[in-house]
Every structure is written in C-alpha cells, then in structure tokens.
PDB file of C-alpha atoms and ligand atoms in Angstrom:
ATOM      1  CA  MET A 667    -277.130-130.651-144.341  1.00 62.00           C
ATOM      2  CA  LYS A 668    -274.709-131.136-147.292  1.00 64.00           C
ATOM      3  CA  ARG A 669    -274.561-127.365-147.731  1.00 65.00           C
ATOM      4  CA  ILE A 670    -273.667-126.833-144.040  1.00 60.00           C
ATOM      5  CA  ILE A 671    -270.868-129.437-144.209  1.00 61.00           C
ATOM      6  CA  LEU A 672    -269.531-127.828-147.418  1.00 60.00           C
ATOM      7  CA  THR A 673    -269.586-124.342-145.814  1.00 62.00           C
ATOM      8  CA  VAL A 674    -267.747-125.616-142.713  1.00 57.00           C
ATOM      9  CA  CYS A 675    -265.105-127.358-144.884  1.00 53.00           C
ATOM     10  CA  LEU A 676    -264.612-124.231-147.010  1.00 56.00           C
ATOM     11  CA  THR A 677    -264.235-122.061-143.891  1.00 56.00           C
ATOM     12  CA  ILE A 678    -261.648-124.451-142.415  1.00 54.00           C
ATOM     13  CA  ALA A 679    -259.760-124.528-145.737  1.00 51.00           C
ATOM     14  CA  THR A 680    -259.757-120.700-145.935  1.00 51.00           C
ATOM     15  CA  VAL A 681    -258.474-120.393-142.339  1.00 52.00           C
ATOM     16  CA  CYS A 682    -255.719-122.954-143.088  1.00 46.00           C
ATOM     17  CA  VAL A 683    -254.586-121.050-146.229  1.00 50.00           C
ATOM     18  CA  MET A 684    -254.576-117.751-144.286  1.00 51.00           C
ATOM     19  CA  ALA A 685    -252.574-119.349-141.465  1.00 57.00           C
ATOM     20  CA  GLN A 686    -250.019-120.690-143.973  1.00 68.00           C
ATOM     21  CA  ASN A 687    -249.577-117.191-145.380  1.00 92.00           C
ATOM     22  CA  THR A 688    -249.095-115.535-141.987  1.00 97.00           C
ATOM     23  CA  ILE A 689    -246.149-116.071-139.658  1.00 97.00           C
ATOM     24  CA  LYS A 690    -246.672-114.948-136.079  1.00 98.00           C
ATOM     25  CA  LEU A 691    -243.411-113.526-134.707  1.00 98.00           C
ATOM     26  CA  PRO A 692    -242.277-114.001-131.104  1.00 98.00           C
ATOM     27  CA  GLU A 693    -242.874-111.037-128.763  1.00 98.00           C
ATOM     28  CA  PRO A 694    -239.750-108.866-129.245  1.00 98.00           C
ATOM     29  CA  ASP A 695    -237.331-108.908-126.323  1.00 98.00           C
ATOM     30  CA  LYS A 696    -236.668-105.226-125.575  1.00 97.00           C
ATOM     31  CA  ASN A 697    -234.069-105.871-122.874  1.00 97.00           C
ATOM     32  CA  VAL A 698    -231.057-105.531-125.135  1.00 97.00           C
ATOM     33  CA  SER A 699    -227.881-104.766-123.205  1.00 97.00           C
ATOM     34  CA  MET A 700    -226.080-102.460-125.657  1.00 98.00           C
ATOM     35  CA  THR A 701    -226.668 -98.808-124.853  1.00 98.00           C
ATOM     36  CA  LEU A 702    -227.736 -96.276-127.473  1.00 98.00           C
ATOM     37  CA  TYR A 703    -224.360 -94.528-127.199  1.00 98.00           C
ATOM     38  CA  GLN A 704    -222.478 -97.799-127.693  1.00 98.00           C
ATOM     39  CA  ALA A 705    -224.582 -98.483-130.801  1.00 98.00           C
ATOM     40  CA  LEU A 706    -223.910 -94.975-132.125  1.00 98.00           C
ATOM     41  CA  GLN A 707    -220.203 -95.447-131.515  1.00 98.00           C
ATOM     42  CA  GLN A 708    -220.164 -98.738-133.453  1.00 97.00           C
ATOM     43  CA  ARG A 709    -222.577 -97.988-136.312  1.00 98.00           C
ATOM     44  CA  LYS A 710    -221.065 -98.371-139.746  1.00 98.00           C
ATOM     45  CA  SER A 711    -222.083 -99.679-143.156  1.00 98.00           C
ATOM     46  CA  VAL A 712    -221.074-103.287-143.825  1.00 98.00           C
ATOM     47  CA  ARG A 713    -221.260-104.866-147.293  1.00 98.00           C
ATOM     48  CA  GLU A 714    -220.024-108.431-146.647  1.00 98.00           C
ATOM     49  CA  TYR A 715    -222.364-110.917-145.011  1.00 98.00           C
ATOM     50  CA  SER A 716    -222.040-114.512-143.931  1.00 95.00           C
ATOM     51  CA  SER A 717    -224.796-116.820-145.185  1.00 89.00           C
ATOM     52  CA  LYS A 718    -225.693-117.690-141.545  1.00 96.00           C
ATOM     53  CA  GLU A 719    -229.370-116.987-140.946  1.00 96.00           C
ATOM     54  CA  PHE A 720    -230.734-115.230-137.857  1.00 96.00           C
ATOM     55  CA  ASP A 721    -233.767-116.336-135.893  1.00 97.00           C
ATOM     56  CA  ASP A 722    -237.302-114.933-135.774  1.00 97.00           C
ATOM     57  CA  MET A 723    -236.659-113.346-132.346  1.00 98.00           C
ATOM     58  CA  LYS A 724    -233.948-111.128-133.858  1.00 98.00           C
ATOM     59  CA  LEU A 725    -236.232-110.400-136.843  1.00 98.00           C
ATOM     60  CA  SER A 726    -239.037-109.458-134.461  1.00 98.00           C
ATOM     61  CA  GLN A 727    -236.677-107.202-132.456  1.00 98.00           C
ATOM     62  CA  LEU A 728    -235.451-105.558-135.679  1.00 98.00           C
ATOM     63  CA  LEU A 729    -238.923-104.953-137.101  1.00 98.00           C
ATOM     64  CA  TRP A 730    -240.224-103.582-133.818  1.00 98.00           C
ATOM     65  CA  ALA A 731    -237.279-101.173-133.680  1.00 98.00           C
ATOM     66  CA  ALA A 732    -237.866-100.207-137.334  1.00 98.00           C
ATOM     67  CA  VAL A 733    -241.562 -99.412-137.263  1.00 98.00           C
ATOM     68  CA  GLY A 734    -243.182-101.162-134.304  1.00 98.00           C
ATOM     69  CA  ILE A 735    -245.888 -99.797-132.022  1.00 98.00           C
ATOM     70  CA  ASN A 736    -244.425 -98.336-128.823  1.00 98.00           C
ATOM     71  CA  ARG A 737    -247.452 -96.647-127.223  1.00 98.00           C
ATOM     72  CA  PRO A 738    -250.985 -97.776-126.377  1.00 98.00           C
ATOM     73  CA  ASP A 739    -252.441 -95.217-128.803  1.00 98.00           C
ATOM     74  CA  GLY A 740    -250.728 -96.902-131.777  1.00 98.00           C
ATOM     75  CA  HIS A 741    -247.843 -94.454-132.272  1.00 98.00           C
ATOM     76  CA  LEU A 742    -244.619 -95.915-133.642  1.00 98.00           C
ATOM     77  CA  THR A 743    -240.927 -96.273-132.719  1.00 98.00           C
ATOM     78  CA  ALA A 744    -240.116 -94.012-135.706  1.00 98.00           C
ATOM     79  CA  PRO A 745    -241.714 -90.567-136.081  1.00 98.00           C
ATOM     80  CA  THR A 746    -243.700 -89.827-139.251  1.00 98.00           C
ATOM     81  CA  ALA A 747    -244.762 -86.410-140.570  1.00 97.00           C
ATOM     82  CA  ILE A 748    -248.230 -85.498-139.193  1.00 97.00           C
ATOM     83  CA  ASN A 749    -248.242 -89.057-137.775  1.00 97.00           C
ATOM     84  CA  ALA A 750    -249.158 -90.208-141.299  1.00 97.00           C
ATOM     85  CA  GLN A 751    -247.705 -93.676-140.624  1.00 98.00           C
ATOM     86  CA  ASP A 752    -246.947 -93.887-144.337  1.00 98.00           C
ATOM     87  CA  ILE A 753    -244.105 -96.397-143.979  1.00 98.00           C
ATOM     88  CA  THR A 754    -244.428-100.142-144.430  1.00 98.00           C
ATOM     89  CA  VAL A 755    -241.542-102.591-144.213  1.00 99.00           C
ATOM     90  CA  TYR A 756    -241.260-105.735-146.344  1.00 99.00           C
ATOM     91  CA  VAL A 757    -239.083-108.709-145.428  1.00 98.00           C
ATOM     92  CA  CYS A 758    -237.399-110.459-148.372  1.00 98.00           C
ATOM     93  CA  ARG A 759    -235.761-113.820-147.745  1.00 98.00           C
ATOM     94  CA  LYS A 760    -235.215-117.218-149.335  1.00 97.00           C
ATOM     95  CA  ASP A 761    -238.750-118.464-148.623  1.00 97.00           C
ATOM     96  CA  GLY A 762    -240.532-115.420-150.042  1.00 98.00           C
ATOM     97  CA  ALA A 763    -241.474-111.816-149.318  1.00 98.00           C
ATOM     98  CA  TYR A 764    -243.606-110.653-146.393  1.00 98.00           C
ATOM     99  CA  LEU A 765    -245.326-107.498-145.193  1.00 98.00           C
ATOM    100  CA  TYR A 766    -244.609-106.703-141.526  1.00 98.00           C
ATOM    101  CA  GLU A 767    -247.920-106.185-139.715  1.00 98.00           C
ATOM    102  CA  ALA A 768    -246.965-104.206-136.601  1.00 98.00           C
ATOM    103  CA  LYS A 769    -250.319-104.573-134.814  1.00 98.00           C
ATOM    104  CA  GLU A 770    -250.297-108.360-135.086  1.00 98.00           C
ATOM    105  CA  ASN A 771    -246.484-108.633-134.840  1.00 98.00           C
ATOM    106  CA  ALA A 772    -246.731-110.960-137.814  1.00 98.00           C
ATOM    107  CA  LEU A 773    -245.436-111.426-141.337  1.00 98.00           C
ATOM    108  CA  LYS A 774    -248.035-111.614-144.111  1.00 98.00           C
ATOM    109  CA  LYS A 775    -246.765-113.382-147.221  1.00 98.00           C
ATOM    110  CA  VAL A 776    -247.035-111.298-150.401  1.00 98.00           C
ATOM    111  CA  SER A 777    -244.840-113.384-152.732  1.00 98.00           C
ATOM    112  CA  ASP A 778    -243.416-116.900-152.841  1.00 98.00           C
ATOM    113  CA  LYS A 779    -240.368-115.583-154.703  1.00 98.00           C
ATOM    114  CA  ASP A 780    -236.923-114.885-153.264  1.00 98.00           C
ATOM    115  CA  LEU A 781    -236.638-111.172-154.162  1.00 98.00           C
ATOM    116  CA  ARG A 782    -233.177-110.546-152.685  1.00 98.00           C
ATOM    117  CA  LYS A 783    -231.672-110.278-156.197  1.00 98.00           C
ATOM    118  CA  GLU A 784    -234.240-107.615-157.140  1.00 98.00           C
ATOM    119  CA  VAL A 785    -233.340-105.771-153.933  1.00 98.00           C
ATOM    120  CA  ALA A 786    -229.606-106.103-154.646  1.00 98.00           C
ATOM    121  CA  ALA A 787    -229.875-104.962-158.305  1.00 98.00           C
ATOM    122  CA  ASN A 788    -226.330-104.254-159.591  1.00 98.00           C
ATOM    123  CA  GLN A 789    -224.786-104.424-156.080  1.00 98.00           C
ATOM    124  CA  THR A 790    -224.726-108.217-155.994  1.00 98.00           C
ATOM    125  CA  PHE A 791    -223.138-108.383-152.495  1.00 98.00           C
ATOM    126  CA  ALA A 792    -226.532-107.408-151.064  1.00 98.00           C
ATOM    127  CA  ALA A 793    -228.149-110.698-152.188  1.00 98.00           C
ATOM    128  CA  ASP A 794    -225.749-112.643-149.886  1.00 97.00           C
ATOM    129  CA  ALA A 795    -227.517-111.360-146.780  1.00 98.00           C
ATOM    130  CA  PRO A 796    -230.167-113.789-145.476  1.00 98.00           C
ATOM    131  CA  VAL A 797    -232.703-110.964-145.085  1.00 98.00           C
ATOM    132  CA  SER A 798    -233.359-107.735-146.917  1.00 98.00           C
ATOM    133  CA  LEU A 799    -235.794-105.192-145.501  1.00 99.00           C
ATOM    134  CA  VAL A 800    -237.468-102.851-147.993  1.00 99.00           C
ATOM    135  CA  ILE A 801    -238.820 -99.532-146.691  1.00 99.00           C
ATOM    136  CA  VAL A 802    -241.863 -98.283-148.607  1.00 98.00           C
ATOM    137  CA  THR A 803    -243.723 -94.965-148.298  1.00 98.00           C
ATOM    138  CA  ASP A 804    -247.345 -94.429-149.321  1.00 97.00           C
ATOM    139  CA  ASN A 805    -248.302 -90.990-150.699  1.00 95.00           C
ATOM    140  CA  ALA A 806    -251.950 -91.813-150.117  1.00 95.00           C
ATOM    141  CA  LYS A 807    -251.304 -91.238-146.400  1.00 95.00           C
ATOM    142  CA  PHE A 808    -250.606 -87.554-147.127  1.00 94.00           C
ATOM    143  CA  ARG A 809    -253.056 -84.920-148.346  1.00 85.00           C
ATOM    144  CA  GLY A 810    -253.388 -85.141-152.137  1.00 76.00           C
ATOM    145  CA  GLY A 811    -252.077 -88.710-152.323  1.00 75.00           C
ATOM    146  CA  SER A 812    -250.496 -88.286-155.772  1.00 80.00           C
ATOM    147  CA  THR A 813    -248.977 -91.084-157.842  1.00 82.00           C
ATOM    148  CA  ASN A 814    -246.006 -88.871-158.893  1.00 81.00           C
ATOM    149  CA  GLY A 815    -243.384 -90.488-156.713  1.00 83.00           C
ATOM    150  CA  PRO A 816    -242.696 -90.058-153.001  1.00 91.00           C
ATOM    151  CA  THR A 817    -243.275 -86.854-151.039  1.00 93.00           C
ATOM    152  CA  ILE A 818    -240.346 -85.208-149.203  1.00 95.00           C
ATOM    153  CA  SER A 819    -242.049 -86.153-145.937  1.00 96.00           C
ATOM    154  CA  GLY A 820    -242.268 -89.777-147.100  1.00 97.00           C
ATOM    155  CA  ALA A 821    -238.557 -89.856-147.928  1.00 97.00           C
ATOM    156  CA  ILE A 822    -237.666 -88.324-144.551  1.00 98.00           C
ATOM    157  CA  ASP A 823    -239.933 -90.781-142.733  1.00 98.00           C
ATOM    158  CA  ALA A 824    -238.127 -93.641-144.510  1.00 98.00           C
ATOM    159  CA  GLY A 825    -234.816 -92.190-143.263  1.00 98.00           C
ATOM    160  CA  TYR A 826    -235.934 -92.392-139.634  1.00 98.00           C
ATOM    161  CA  VAL A 827    -236.961 -96.025-140.056  1.00 99.00           C
ATOM    162  CA  SER A 828    -233.648 -96.752-141.763  1.00 99.00           C
ATOM    163  CA  GLN A 829    -231.658 -95.245-138.878  1.00 98.00           C
ATOM    164  CA  ASN A 830    -233.692 -97.293-136.380  1.00 98.00           C
ATOM    165  CA  ILE A 831    -232.746-100.411-138.383  1.00 99.00           C
ATOM    166  CA  ASP A 832    -229.076 -99.369-138.458  1.00 98.00           C
ATOM    167  CA  LEU A 833    -228.924 -98.919-134.681  1.00 98.00           C
ATOM    168  CA  ALA A 834    -230.976-102.046-133.922  1.00 98.00           C
ATOM    169  CA  CYS A 835    -228.562-104.087-136.068  1.00 98.00           C
ATOM    170  CA  GLU A 836    -225.631-102.851-133.988  1.00 98.00           C
ATOM    171  CA  ALA A 837    -227.477-103.628-130.750  1.00 98.00           C
ATOM    172  CA  LEU A 838    -228.358-107.146-131.947  1.00 98.00           C
ATOM    173  CA  GLY A 839    -224.891-108.071-133.266  1.00 98.00           C
ATOM    174  CA  LEU A 840    -225.999-107.875-136.910  1.00 98.00           C
ATOM    175  CA  CYS A 841    -224.680-105.723-139.716  1.00 98.00           C
ATOM    176  CA  THR A 842    -226.260-103.781-142.569  1.00 98.00           C
ATOM    177  CA  VAL A 843    -226.010-100.893-145.011  1.00 98.00           C
ATOM    178  CA  PRO A 844    -228.822 -98.500-145.940  1.00 99.00           C
ATOM    179  CA  ARG A 845    -229.260 -98.560-149.729  1.00 98.00           C
ATOM    180  CA  ALA A 846    -231.241 -96.577-152.272  1.00 98.00           C
ATOM    181  CA  THR A 847    -230.090 -98.964-155.023  1.00 98.00           C
ATOM    182  CA  MET A 848    -232.726-101.577-155.950  1.00 98.00           C
ATOM    183  CA  ASP A 849    -234.884-102.637-158.887  1.00 98.00           C
ATOM    184  CA  LYS A 850    -237.860-100.512-157.879  1.00 98.00           C
ATOM    185  CA  ASP A 851    -240.103-101.495-160.799  1.00 98.00           C
ATOM    186  CA  ALA A 852    -239.634-105.222-160.163  1.00 98.00           C
ATOM    187  CA  LEU A 853    -240.199-104.769-156.429  1.00 98.00           C
ATOM    188  CA  LYS A 854    -243.323-102.645-156.945  1.00 98.00           C
ATOM    189  CA  LYS A 855    -244.748-105.461-159.066  1.00 98.00           C
ATOM    190  CA  GLU A 856    -243.669-108.419-156.930  1.00 98.00           C
ATOM    191  CA  LEU A 857    -244.586-106.792-153.597  1.00 98.00           C
ATOM    192  CA  LYS A 858    -247.951-105.846-155.138  1.00 98.00           C
ATOM    193  CA  LEU A 859    -247.587-102.175-154.196  1.00 98.00           C
ATOM    194  CA  SER A 860    -250.277 -99.646-155.112  1.00 96.00           C
ATOM    195  CA  ASP A 861    -249.637 -96.712-157.505  1.00 95.00           C
ATOM    196  CA  THR A 862    -249.108 -94.395-154.529  1.00 96.00           C
ATOM    197  CA  GLN A 863    -246.478 -96.614-152.827  1.00 97.00           C
ATOM    198  CA  THR A 864    -242.732 -96.270-153.516  1.00 97.00           C
ATOM    199  CA  PRO A 865    -239.778 -98.277-152.182  1.00 98.00           C
ATOM    200  CA  ILE A 866    -237.293 -95.689-150.851  1.00 98.00           C
ATOM    201  CA  LEU A 867    -234.505 -97.562-149.059  1.00 98.00           C
ATOM    202  CA  ASN A 868    -233.522-101.124-148.269  1.00 99.00           C
ATOM    203  CA  HIS A 869    -231.289-102.902-145.788  1.00 99.00           C
ATOM    204  CA  PRO A 870    -229.517-106.212-146.463  1.00 98.00           C
ATOM    205  CA  ILE A 871    -229.027-107.692-142.984  1.00 98.00           C
ATOM    206  CA  GLY A 872    -226.923-110.555-141.682  1.00 98.00           C
ATOM    207  CA  TYR A 873    -223.898-111.499-139.627  1.00 98.00           C
ATOM    208  CA  LYS A 874    -220.556-110.062-140.677  1.00 96.00           C
ATOM    209  CA  LYS A 875    -218.488-112.405-142.861  1.00 93.00           C
TER     210      LYS A 875
HETATM  211  C1  FMN B1130    -229.941 -92.320-148.478  1.00 95.17           C
HETATM  212  C2  FMN B1130    -228.772 -93.273-148.560  1.00 95.17           C
HETATM  213  C3  FMN B1130    -228.639 -94.081-149.676  1.00 95.17           C
HETATM  214  C4  FMN B1130    -227.583 -94.999-149.759  1.00 95.17           C
HETATM  215  N1  FMN B1130    -227.504 -95.845-150.831  1.00 95.17           N
HETATM  216  C5  FMN B1130    -226.508 -96.752-150.887  1.00 95.17           C
HETATM  217  C6  FMN B1130    -226.467 -97.677-151.952  1.00 95.17           C
HETATM  218  O1  FMN B1130    -227.308 -97.697-152.836  1.00 95.17           O
HETATM  219  N2  FMN B1130    -225.463 -98.584-151.946  1.00 95.17           N
HETATM  220  C7  FMN B1130    -224.501 -98.625-150.969  1.00 95.17           C
HETATM  221  O2  FMN B1130    -223.621 -99.476-151.037  1.00 95.17           O
HETATM  222  N3  FMN B1130    -224.526 -97.759-149.941  1.00 95.17           N
HETATM  223  C8  FMN B1130    -225.502 -96.823-149.865  1.00 95.17           C
HETATM  224  N4  FMN B1130    -225.574 -95.967-148.806  1.00 95.17           N
HETATM  225  C9  FMN B1130    -224.573 -96.063-147.712  1.00 95.17           C
HETATM  226  C10 FMN B1130    -223.549 -94.941-147.770  1.00 95.17           C
HETATM  227  O3  FMN B1130    -222.687 -95.138-148.873  1.00 95.17           O
HETATM  228  C11 FMN B1130    -222.758 -94.906-146.444  1.00 95.17           C
HETATM  229  O4  FMN B1130    -223.642 -94.612-145.400  1.00 95.17           O
HETATM  230  C12 FMN B1130    -221.659 -93.885-146.509  1.00 95.17           C
HETATM  231  O5  FMN B1130    -220.626 -94.283-147.382  1.00 95.17           O
HETATM  232  C13 FMN B1130    -221.029 -93.620-145.139  1.00 95.17           C
HETATM  233  O6  FMN B1130    -220.516 -94.815-144.577  1.00 95.17           O
HETATM  234  P1  FMN B1130    -220.975 -95.314-143.139  1.00 95.17           P
HETATM  235  O7  FMN B1130    -222.444 -95.641-143.218  1.00 95.17           O
HETATM  236  O8  FMN B1130    -220.132 -96.510-142.834  1.00 95.17           O
HETATM  237  O9  FMN B1130    -220.750 -94.187-142.177  1.00 95.17           O
HETATM  238  C14 FMN B1130    -226.618 -95.053-148.695  1.00 95.17           C
HETATM  239  C15 FMN B1130    -226.778 -94.239-147.590  1.00 95.17           C
HETATM  240  C16 FMN B1130    -227.848 -93.374-147.499  1.00 95.17           C
HETATM  241  C17 FMN B1130    -228.018 -92.539-146.251  1.00 95.17           C
END
C-alpha cells in the first residue's frame, strides 16, 4: 500500500514539474486585417524597441507564422528543403528560454536564464526587446547529418522562417530586425543544442520606441 501511495505521489509531482516547464499558448488568431501587400510595403528593419511587453496571443500568432503547422499532414507555414523540417525556433525572454513546440502550440522551457544578452552579443540594442526569437537548423534532418556547421539548405530554410517573422511582425504592429550576430557558442550551450544544430538567425521583437 505504501509503495502505491509513493508511486502516485511521484507521478503527480512529475506531472506538476512538467506542467511548470510547459506553457500552453492560446490558439493563434489568423484573422489579421493587414494584407500581405500592405505588410510588404511597410516591412523594414527596426533597431529601437520600447520595453513594453506583448501578450501570448501575439507570440502565438508570430510563432505560428514563423514555423507553425498549416496543413493536416503536418506541413509548415515555411517551406523546407525536401520537407526536412530542420528548423526549430527558441523564444528568449526575461523569464527564461523556451523551445516552440508547433504540434502542441506550446513553449517548453529549456533554460531559466534570460539569454537576450547572449542573443544581442555586441549589438546591445537587441537586448532591449522583450522577446528574441532564435532560428536553429539541424543538419541531422538532412542526409549525412554532419556536425560541420549548417548545410546551405538549412541556411535557406532559416531565411524563409525569418521572412515569415518579418512580415508577421508588420501585420501584428510589432517591429524587428533579422540578425546573424549572436553569441552562438553560448546559445548552443544554454539552449542545450545537439552537435548537429546551429543557430543561424535571430529576431529581437517588440514595439517601436
Ligand atoms: C542574413 C541577414 C543577416 C543580418 N544580420 C544583421 C545583424 O547581425 N545585425 C543587424 O543589425 N542587422 C542585420 N541584418 C539586417 C540588414 O542589415 C538589413 O536587412 C539591411 O540593412 C536592409 O535594411 P531593411 O531590412 O530595413 O530593408 C541582417 C539581414 C540579413 C538578411
């Protein structure tokens, strides 16, 4: 009997810890009024952000646009070479760093640290944005799966995701800049990336100052 009670308690504790480390995002509202051509007309890089935070609905809309699932068969909003789906997006903010899980529309915590300074590196303006998205490619998703840095296809795939983020920011009244600058070694360690994963681009995102 004691053993059963202990097992039940341990299971409950494990579920509670898992729940704490996962944030379920609201279903993204896809009825955004700005047209694609309006967003294209307005898109520009912005490097000054107000400290005002944006809500989880906007984050959910952004992440869905970046690399969300848009078809019942699991295909994504951004194309990937041979449908490798090699791209993952990490969310870095004050309360820690999270992996975006598209299937669950949830954020899985990977670090308790605020990594926005590591994302900013020597471009300190980037750390002012309340959120930084880091776009990571995984060579293991391509034939060969080498650890010698990203494949050309991986870099191109990251570019598509980055452009989706750029346009979604315009549509949602947010601003951003795509950046290759970042402390890749620190981010690889803190985001617990595998040897085949490489951060390619990042996006500080916020409201314009
Ligand atoms: C692949 C790539 C890497 C970039 N890296 C940086 C960067 O590290 N820092 C930065 O401030 N801007 C970066 N940019 C933004 C460009 O400087 C910017 O897009 C360019 O000056 C044109 O301005 P616009 O985006 O307003 O049209 C990058 C853009 C691309 C496409």
